[in-house]
Short mmCIF file of N, CA and C in Angstrom, two decimals:
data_model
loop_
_atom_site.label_atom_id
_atom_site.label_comp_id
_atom_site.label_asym_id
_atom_site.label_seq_id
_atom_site.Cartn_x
_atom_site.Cartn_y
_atom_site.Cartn_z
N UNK A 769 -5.00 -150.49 -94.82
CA UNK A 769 -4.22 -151.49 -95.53
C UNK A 769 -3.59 -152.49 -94.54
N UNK A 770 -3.16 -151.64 -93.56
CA UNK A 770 -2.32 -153.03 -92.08
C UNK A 770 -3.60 -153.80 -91.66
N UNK A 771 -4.78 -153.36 -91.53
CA UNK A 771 -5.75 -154.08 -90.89
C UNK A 771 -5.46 -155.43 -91.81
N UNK A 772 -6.13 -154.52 -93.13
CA UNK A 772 -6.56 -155.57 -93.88
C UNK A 772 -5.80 -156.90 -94.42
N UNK A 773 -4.39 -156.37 -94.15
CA UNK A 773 -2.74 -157.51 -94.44
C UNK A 773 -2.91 -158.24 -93.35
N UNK A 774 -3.48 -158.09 -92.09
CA UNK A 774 -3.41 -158.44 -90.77
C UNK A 774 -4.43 -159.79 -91.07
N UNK A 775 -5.67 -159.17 -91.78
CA UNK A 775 -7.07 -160.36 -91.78
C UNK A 775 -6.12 -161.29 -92.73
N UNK A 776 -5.26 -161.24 -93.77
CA UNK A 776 -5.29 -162.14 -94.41
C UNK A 776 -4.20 -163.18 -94.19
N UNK A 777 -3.10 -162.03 -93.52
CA UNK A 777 -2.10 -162.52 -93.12
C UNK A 777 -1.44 -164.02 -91.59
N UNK A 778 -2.77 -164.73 -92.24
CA UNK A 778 -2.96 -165.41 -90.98
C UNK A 778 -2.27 -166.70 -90.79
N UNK A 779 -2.12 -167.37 -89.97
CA UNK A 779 -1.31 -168.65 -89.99
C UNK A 779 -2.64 -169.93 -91.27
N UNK A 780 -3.29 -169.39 -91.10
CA UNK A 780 -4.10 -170.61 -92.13
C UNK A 780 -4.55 -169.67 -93.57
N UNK A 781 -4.30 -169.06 -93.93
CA UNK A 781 -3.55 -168.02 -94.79
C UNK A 781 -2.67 -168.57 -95.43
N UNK A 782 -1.70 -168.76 -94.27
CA UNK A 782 -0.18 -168.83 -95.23
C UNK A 782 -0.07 -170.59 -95.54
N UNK A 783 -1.02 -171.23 -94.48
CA UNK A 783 -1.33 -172.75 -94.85
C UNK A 783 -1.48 -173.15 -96.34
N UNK A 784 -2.85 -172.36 -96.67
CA UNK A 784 -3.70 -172.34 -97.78
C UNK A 784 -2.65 -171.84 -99.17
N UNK A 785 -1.86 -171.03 -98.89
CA UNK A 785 -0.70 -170.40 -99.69
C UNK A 785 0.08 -171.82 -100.12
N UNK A 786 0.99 -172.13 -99.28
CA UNK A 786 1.59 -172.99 -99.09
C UNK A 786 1.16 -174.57 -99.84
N UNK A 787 -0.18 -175.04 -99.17
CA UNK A 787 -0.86 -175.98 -99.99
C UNK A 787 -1.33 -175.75 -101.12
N UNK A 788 -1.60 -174.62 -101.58
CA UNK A 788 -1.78 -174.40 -103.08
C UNK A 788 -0.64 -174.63 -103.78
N UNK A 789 0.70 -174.55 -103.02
CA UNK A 789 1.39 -174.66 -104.36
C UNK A 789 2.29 -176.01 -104.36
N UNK A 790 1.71 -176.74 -103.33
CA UNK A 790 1.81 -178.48 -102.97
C UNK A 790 0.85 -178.76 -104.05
N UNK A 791 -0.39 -178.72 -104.51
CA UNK A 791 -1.52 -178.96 -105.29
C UNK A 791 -1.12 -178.88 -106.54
N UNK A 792 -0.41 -177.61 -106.58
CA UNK A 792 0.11 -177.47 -107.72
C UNK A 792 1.12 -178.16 -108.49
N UNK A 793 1.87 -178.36 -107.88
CA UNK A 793 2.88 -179.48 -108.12
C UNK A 793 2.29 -180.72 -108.41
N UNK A 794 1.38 -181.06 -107.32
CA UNK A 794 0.75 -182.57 -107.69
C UNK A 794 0.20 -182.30 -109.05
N UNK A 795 -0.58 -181.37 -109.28
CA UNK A 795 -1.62 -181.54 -110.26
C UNK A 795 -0.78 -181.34 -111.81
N UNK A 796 0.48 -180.93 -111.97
CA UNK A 796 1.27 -180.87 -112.68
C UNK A 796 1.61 -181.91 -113.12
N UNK A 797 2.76 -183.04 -111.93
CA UNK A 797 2.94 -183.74 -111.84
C UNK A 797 2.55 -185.16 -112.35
N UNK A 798 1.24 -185.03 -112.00
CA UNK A 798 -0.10 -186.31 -113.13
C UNK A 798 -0.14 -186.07 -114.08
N UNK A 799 -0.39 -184.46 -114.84
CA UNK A 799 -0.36 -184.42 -115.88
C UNK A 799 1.03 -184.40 -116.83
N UNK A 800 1.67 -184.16 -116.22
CA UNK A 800 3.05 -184.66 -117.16
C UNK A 800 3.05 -186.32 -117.13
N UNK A 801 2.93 -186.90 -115.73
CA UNK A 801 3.23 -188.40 -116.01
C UNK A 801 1.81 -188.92 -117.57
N UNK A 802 1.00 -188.22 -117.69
CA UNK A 802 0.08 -188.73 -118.32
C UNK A 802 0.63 -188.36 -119.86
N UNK A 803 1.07 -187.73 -120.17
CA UNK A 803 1.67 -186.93 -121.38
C UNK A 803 2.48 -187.67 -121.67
N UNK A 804 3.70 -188.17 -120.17
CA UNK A 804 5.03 -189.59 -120.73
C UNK A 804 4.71 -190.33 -121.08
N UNK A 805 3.50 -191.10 -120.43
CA UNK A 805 2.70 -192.34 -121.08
C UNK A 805 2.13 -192.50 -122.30
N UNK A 806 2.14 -191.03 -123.42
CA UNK A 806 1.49 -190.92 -124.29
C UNK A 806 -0.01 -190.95 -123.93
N UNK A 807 -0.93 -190.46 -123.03
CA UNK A 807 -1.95 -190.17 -123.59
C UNK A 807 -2.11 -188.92 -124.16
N UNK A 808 -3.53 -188.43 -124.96
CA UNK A 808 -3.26 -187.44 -125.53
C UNK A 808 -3.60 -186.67 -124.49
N UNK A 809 -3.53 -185.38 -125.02
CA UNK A 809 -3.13 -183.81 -123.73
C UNK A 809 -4.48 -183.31 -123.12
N UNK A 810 -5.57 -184.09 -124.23
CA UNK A 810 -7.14 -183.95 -123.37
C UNK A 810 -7.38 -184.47 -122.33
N UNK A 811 -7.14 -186.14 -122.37
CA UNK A 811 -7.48 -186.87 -121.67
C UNK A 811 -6.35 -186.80 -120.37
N UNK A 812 -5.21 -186.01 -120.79
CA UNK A 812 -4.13 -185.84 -119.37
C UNK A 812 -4.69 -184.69 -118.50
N UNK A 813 -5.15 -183.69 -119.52
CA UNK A 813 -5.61 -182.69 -118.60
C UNK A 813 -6.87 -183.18 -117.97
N UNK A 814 -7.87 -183.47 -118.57
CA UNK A 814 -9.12 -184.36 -117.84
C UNK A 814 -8.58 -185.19 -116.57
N UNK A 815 -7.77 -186.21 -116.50
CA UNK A 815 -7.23 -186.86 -115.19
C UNK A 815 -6.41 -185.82 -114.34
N UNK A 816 -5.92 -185.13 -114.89
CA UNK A 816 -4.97 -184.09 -113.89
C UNK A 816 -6.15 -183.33 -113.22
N UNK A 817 -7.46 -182.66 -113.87
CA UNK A 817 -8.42 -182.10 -113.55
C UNK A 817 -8.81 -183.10 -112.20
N UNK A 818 -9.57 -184.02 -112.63
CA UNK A 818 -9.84 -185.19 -111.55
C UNK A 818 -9.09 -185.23 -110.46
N UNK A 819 -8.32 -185.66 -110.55
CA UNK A 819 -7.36 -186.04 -109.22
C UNK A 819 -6.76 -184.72 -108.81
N UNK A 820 -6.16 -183.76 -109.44
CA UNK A 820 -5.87 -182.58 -108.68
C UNK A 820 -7.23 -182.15 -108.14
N UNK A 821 -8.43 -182.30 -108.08
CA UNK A 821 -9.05 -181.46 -107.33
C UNK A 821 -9.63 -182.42 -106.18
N UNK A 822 -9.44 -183.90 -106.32
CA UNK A 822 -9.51 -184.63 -105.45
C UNK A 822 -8.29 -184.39 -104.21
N UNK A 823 -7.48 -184.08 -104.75
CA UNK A 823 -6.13 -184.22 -103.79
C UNK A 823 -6.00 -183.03 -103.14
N UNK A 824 -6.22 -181.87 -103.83
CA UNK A 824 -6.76 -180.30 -103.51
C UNK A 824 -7.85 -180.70 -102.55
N UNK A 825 -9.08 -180.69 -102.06
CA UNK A 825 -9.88 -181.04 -101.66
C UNK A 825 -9.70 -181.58 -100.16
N UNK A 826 -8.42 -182.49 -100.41
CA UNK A 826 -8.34 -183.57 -99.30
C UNK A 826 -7.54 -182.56 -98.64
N UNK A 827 -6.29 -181.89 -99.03
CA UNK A 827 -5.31 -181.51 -98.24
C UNK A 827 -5.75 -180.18 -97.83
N UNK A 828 -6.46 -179.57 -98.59
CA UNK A 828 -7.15 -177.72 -98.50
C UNK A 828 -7.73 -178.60 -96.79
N UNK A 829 -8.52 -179.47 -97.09
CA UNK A 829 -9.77 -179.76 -96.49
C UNK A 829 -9.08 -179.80 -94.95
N UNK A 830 -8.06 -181.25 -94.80
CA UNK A 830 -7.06 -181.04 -93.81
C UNK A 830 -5.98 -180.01 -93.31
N UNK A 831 -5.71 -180.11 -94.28
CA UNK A 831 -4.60 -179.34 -93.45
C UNK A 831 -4.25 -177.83 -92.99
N UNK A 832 -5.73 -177.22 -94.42
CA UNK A 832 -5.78 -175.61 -94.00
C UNK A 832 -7.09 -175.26 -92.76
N UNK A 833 -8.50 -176.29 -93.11
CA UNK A 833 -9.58 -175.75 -92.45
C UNK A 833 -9.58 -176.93 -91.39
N UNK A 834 -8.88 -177.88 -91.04
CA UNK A 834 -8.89 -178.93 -89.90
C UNK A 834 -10.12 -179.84 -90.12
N UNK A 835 -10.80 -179.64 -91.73
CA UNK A 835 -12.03 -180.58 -91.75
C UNK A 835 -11.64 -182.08 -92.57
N UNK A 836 -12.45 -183.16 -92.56
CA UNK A 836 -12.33 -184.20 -93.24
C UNK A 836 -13.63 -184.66 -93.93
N UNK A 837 -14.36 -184.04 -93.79
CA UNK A 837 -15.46 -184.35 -94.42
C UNK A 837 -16.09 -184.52 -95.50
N UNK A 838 -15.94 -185.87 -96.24
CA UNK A 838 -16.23 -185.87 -97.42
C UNK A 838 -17.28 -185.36 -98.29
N UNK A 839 -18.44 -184.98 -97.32
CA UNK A 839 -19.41 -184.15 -98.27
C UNK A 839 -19.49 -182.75 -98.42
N UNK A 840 -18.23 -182.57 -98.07
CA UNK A 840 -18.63 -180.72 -98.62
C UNK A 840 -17.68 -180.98 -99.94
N UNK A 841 -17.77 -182.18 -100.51
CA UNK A 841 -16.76 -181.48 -102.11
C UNK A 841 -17.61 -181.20 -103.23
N UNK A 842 -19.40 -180.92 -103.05
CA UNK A 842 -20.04 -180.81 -104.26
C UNK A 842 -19.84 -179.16 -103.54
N UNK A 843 -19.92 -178.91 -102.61
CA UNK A 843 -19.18 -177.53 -102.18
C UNK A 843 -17.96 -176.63 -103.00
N UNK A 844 -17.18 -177.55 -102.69
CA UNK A 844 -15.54 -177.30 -102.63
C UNK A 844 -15.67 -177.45 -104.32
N UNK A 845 -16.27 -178.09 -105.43
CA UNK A 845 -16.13 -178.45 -106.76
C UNK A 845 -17.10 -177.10 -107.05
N UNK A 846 -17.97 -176.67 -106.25
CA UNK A 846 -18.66 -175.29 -106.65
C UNK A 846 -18.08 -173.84 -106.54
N UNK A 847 -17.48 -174.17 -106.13
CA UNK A 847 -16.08 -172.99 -105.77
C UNK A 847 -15.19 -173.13 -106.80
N UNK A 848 -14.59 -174.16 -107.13
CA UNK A 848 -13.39 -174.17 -108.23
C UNK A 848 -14.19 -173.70 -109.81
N UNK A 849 -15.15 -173.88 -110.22
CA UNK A 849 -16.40 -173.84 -110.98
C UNK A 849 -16.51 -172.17 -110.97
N UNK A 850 -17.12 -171.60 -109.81
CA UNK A 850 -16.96 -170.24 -109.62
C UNK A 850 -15.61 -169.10 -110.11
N UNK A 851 -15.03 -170.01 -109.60
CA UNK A 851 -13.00 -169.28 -109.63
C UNK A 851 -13.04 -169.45 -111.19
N UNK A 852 -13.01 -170.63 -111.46
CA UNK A 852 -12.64 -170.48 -113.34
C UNK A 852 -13.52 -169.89 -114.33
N UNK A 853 -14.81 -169.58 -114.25
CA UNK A 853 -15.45 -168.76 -114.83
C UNK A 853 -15.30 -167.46 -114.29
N UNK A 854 -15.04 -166.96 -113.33
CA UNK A 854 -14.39 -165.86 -113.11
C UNK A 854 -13.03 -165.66 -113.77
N UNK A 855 -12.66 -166.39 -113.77
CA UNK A 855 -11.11 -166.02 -113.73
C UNK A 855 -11.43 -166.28 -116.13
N UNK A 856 -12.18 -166.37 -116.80
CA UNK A 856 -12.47 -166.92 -117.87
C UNK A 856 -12.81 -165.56 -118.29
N UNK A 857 -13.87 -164.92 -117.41
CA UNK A 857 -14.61 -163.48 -117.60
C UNK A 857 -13.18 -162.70 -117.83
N UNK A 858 -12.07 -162.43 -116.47
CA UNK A 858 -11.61 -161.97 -116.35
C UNK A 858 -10.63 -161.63 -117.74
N UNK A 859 -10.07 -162.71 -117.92
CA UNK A 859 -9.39 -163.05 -119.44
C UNK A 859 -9.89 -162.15 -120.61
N UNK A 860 -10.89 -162.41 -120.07
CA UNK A 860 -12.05 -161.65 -121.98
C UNK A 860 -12.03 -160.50 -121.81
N UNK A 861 -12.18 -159.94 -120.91
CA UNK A 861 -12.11 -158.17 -120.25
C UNK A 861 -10.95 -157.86 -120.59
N UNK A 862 -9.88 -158.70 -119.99
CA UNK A 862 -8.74 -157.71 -120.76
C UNK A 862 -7.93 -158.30 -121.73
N UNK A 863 -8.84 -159.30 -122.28
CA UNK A 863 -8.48 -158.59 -124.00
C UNK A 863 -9.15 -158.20 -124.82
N UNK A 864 -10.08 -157.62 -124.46
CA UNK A 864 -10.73 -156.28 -124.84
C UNK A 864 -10.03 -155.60 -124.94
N UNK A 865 -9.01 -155.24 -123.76
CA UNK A 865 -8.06 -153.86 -123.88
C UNK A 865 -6.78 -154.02 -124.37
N UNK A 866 -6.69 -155.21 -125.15
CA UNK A 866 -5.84 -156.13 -125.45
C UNK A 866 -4.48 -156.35 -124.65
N UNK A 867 -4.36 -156.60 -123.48
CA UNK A 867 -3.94 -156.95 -122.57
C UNK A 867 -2.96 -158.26 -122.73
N UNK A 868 -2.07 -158.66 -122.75
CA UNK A 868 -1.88 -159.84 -122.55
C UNK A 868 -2.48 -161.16 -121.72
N UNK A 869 -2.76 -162.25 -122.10
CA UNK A 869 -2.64 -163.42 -121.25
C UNK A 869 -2.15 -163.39 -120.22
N UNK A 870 -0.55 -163.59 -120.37
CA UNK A 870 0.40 -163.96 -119.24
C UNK A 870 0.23 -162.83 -117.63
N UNK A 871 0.14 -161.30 -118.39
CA UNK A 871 -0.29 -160.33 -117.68
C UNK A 871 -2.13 -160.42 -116.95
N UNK A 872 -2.37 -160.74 -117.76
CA UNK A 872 -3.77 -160.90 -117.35
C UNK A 872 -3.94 -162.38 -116.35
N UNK A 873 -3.45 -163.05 -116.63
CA UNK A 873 -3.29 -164.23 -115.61
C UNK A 873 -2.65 -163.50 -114.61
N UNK A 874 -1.79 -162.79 -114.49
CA UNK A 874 -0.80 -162.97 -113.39
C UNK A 874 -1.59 -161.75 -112.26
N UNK A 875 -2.40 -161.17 -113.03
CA UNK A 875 -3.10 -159.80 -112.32
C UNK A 875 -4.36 -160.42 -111.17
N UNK A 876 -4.82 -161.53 -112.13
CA UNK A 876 -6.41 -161.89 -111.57
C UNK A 876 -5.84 -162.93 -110.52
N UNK A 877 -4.59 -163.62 -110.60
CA UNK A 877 -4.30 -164.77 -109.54
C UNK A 877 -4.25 -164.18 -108.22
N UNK A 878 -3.74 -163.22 -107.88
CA UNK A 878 -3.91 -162.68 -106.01
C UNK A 878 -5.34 -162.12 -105.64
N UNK A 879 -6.25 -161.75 -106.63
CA UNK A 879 -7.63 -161.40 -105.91
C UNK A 879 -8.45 -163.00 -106.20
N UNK A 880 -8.23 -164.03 -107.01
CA UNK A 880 -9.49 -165.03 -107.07
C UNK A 880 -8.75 -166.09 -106.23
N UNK A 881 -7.09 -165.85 -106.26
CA UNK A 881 -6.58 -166.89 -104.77
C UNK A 881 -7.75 -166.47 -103.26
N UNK A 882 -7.55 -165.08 -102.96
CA UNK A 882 -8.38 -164.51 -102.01
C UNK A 882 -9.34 -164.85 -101.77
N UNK A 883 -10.29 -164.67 -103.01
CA UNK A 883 -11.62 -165.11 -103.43
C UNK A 883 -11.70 -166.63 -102.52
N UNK A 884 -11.15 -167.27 -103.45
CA UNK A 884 -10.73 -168.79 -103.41
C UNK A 884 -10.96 -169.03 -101.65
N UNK A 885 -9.74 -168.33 -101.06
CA UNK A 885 -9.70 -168.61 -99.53
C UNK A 885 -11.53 -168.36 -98.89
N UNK A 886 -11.64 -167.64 -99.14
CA UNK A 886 -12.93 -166.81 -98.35
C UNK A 886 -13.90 -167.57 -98.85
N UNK A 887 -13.93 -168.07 -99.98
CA UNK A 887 -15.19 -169.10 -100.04
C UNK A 887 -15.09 -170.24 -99.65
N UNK A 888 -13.73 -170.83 -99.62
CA UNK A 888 -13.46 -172.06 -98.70
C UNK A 888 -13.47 -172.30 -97.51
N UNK A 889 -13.43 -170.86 -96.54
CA UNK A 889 -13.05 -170.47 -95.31
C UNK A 889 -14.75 -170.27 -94.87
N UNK A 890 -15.57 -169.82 -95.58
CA UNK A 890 -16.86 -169.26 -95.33
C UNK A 890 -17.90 -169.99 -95.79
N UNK A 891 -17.61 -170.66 -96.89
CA UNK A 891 -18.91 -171.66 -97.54
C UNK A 891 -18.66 -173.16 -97.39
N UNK A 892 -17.56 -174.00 -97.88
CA UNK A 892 -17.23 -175.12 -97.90
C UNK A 892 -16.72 -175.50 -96.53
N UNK A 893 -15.48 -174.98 -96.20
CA UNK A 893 -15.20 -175.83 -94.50
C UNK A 893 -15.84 -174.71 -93.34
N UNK A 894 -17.03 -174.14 -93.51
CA UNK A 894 -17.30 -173.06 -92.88
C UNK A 894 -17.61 -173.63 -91.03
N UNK A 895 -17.18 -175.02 -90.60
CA UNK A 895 -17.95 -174.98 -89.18
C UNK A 895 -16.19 -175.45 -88.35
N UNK A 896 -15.61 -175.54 -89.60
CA UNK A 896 -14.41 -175.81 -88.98
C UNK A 896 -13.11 -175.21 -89.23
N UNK A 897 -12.31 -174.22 -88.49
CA UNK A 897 -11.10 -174.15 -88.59
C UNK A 897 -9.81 -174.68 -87.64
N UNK A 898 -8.73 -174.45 -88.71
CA UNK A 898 -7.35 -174.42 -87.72
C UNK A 898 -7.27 -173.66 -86.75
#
């Protein structure tokens, strides 16, 4: 278990931690301003979708893996793609066991964050780190 807290527990680890929940905020952020403006809640989440994963993308890209490279985001958009149909599966499984949502969200977010890192760390910015 120390090993394994050790692999994850890393300074670009706690980057990736950290900027996720900068992302998060942004990607919130649009979508509420889009909601004040009155558009409807499709088309806010659709632009919040857009640009949060543009802005995700840029800052994951900088500031956790030290890359700038604009062509790994059909990469980086294949990963987020991966995570939410996982994380979609995950949902349906346990409510099968009728599980809650909120519980069931809150269970699958520390293994597909992980997920998340290791495919970003290994597939998308894989020639470059911090």
């Amino acid at each position: 278990m120390k090993r394994l807290l050790q692999k994850f527990l890393t300074k670009q680890f706690i980057l990736f931690v950290l900027v996720g929940i900068i992302n998060t905020l942004f990607a919130y952020g649009v979508f509420a301003f889009f909601i004040f403006i009155n558009l409807h809640y499709t088309l806010a989440s659709l632009l919040q979708l857009i640009l949060g994963v543009l802005f995700n993308f840029k800052t994951t890209g900088k500031v956790v893996f030290n890359n700038n490279d604009h062509k790994l985001i059909g990469r980086f958009f294949a990963v987020y793609i991966l995570i939410y149909g996982l994380y979609l599966a995950g949902l349906k499984i346990f409510n099968i066991f009728e599980i809650s949502n909120y519980i069931a969200g809150a269970i699958l977010l520390p293994p597909l964050s992980l997920l998340t890192f290791l495919l970003q760390k290994e597939f998308v910015f894989k020639n470059k780190t911090a």
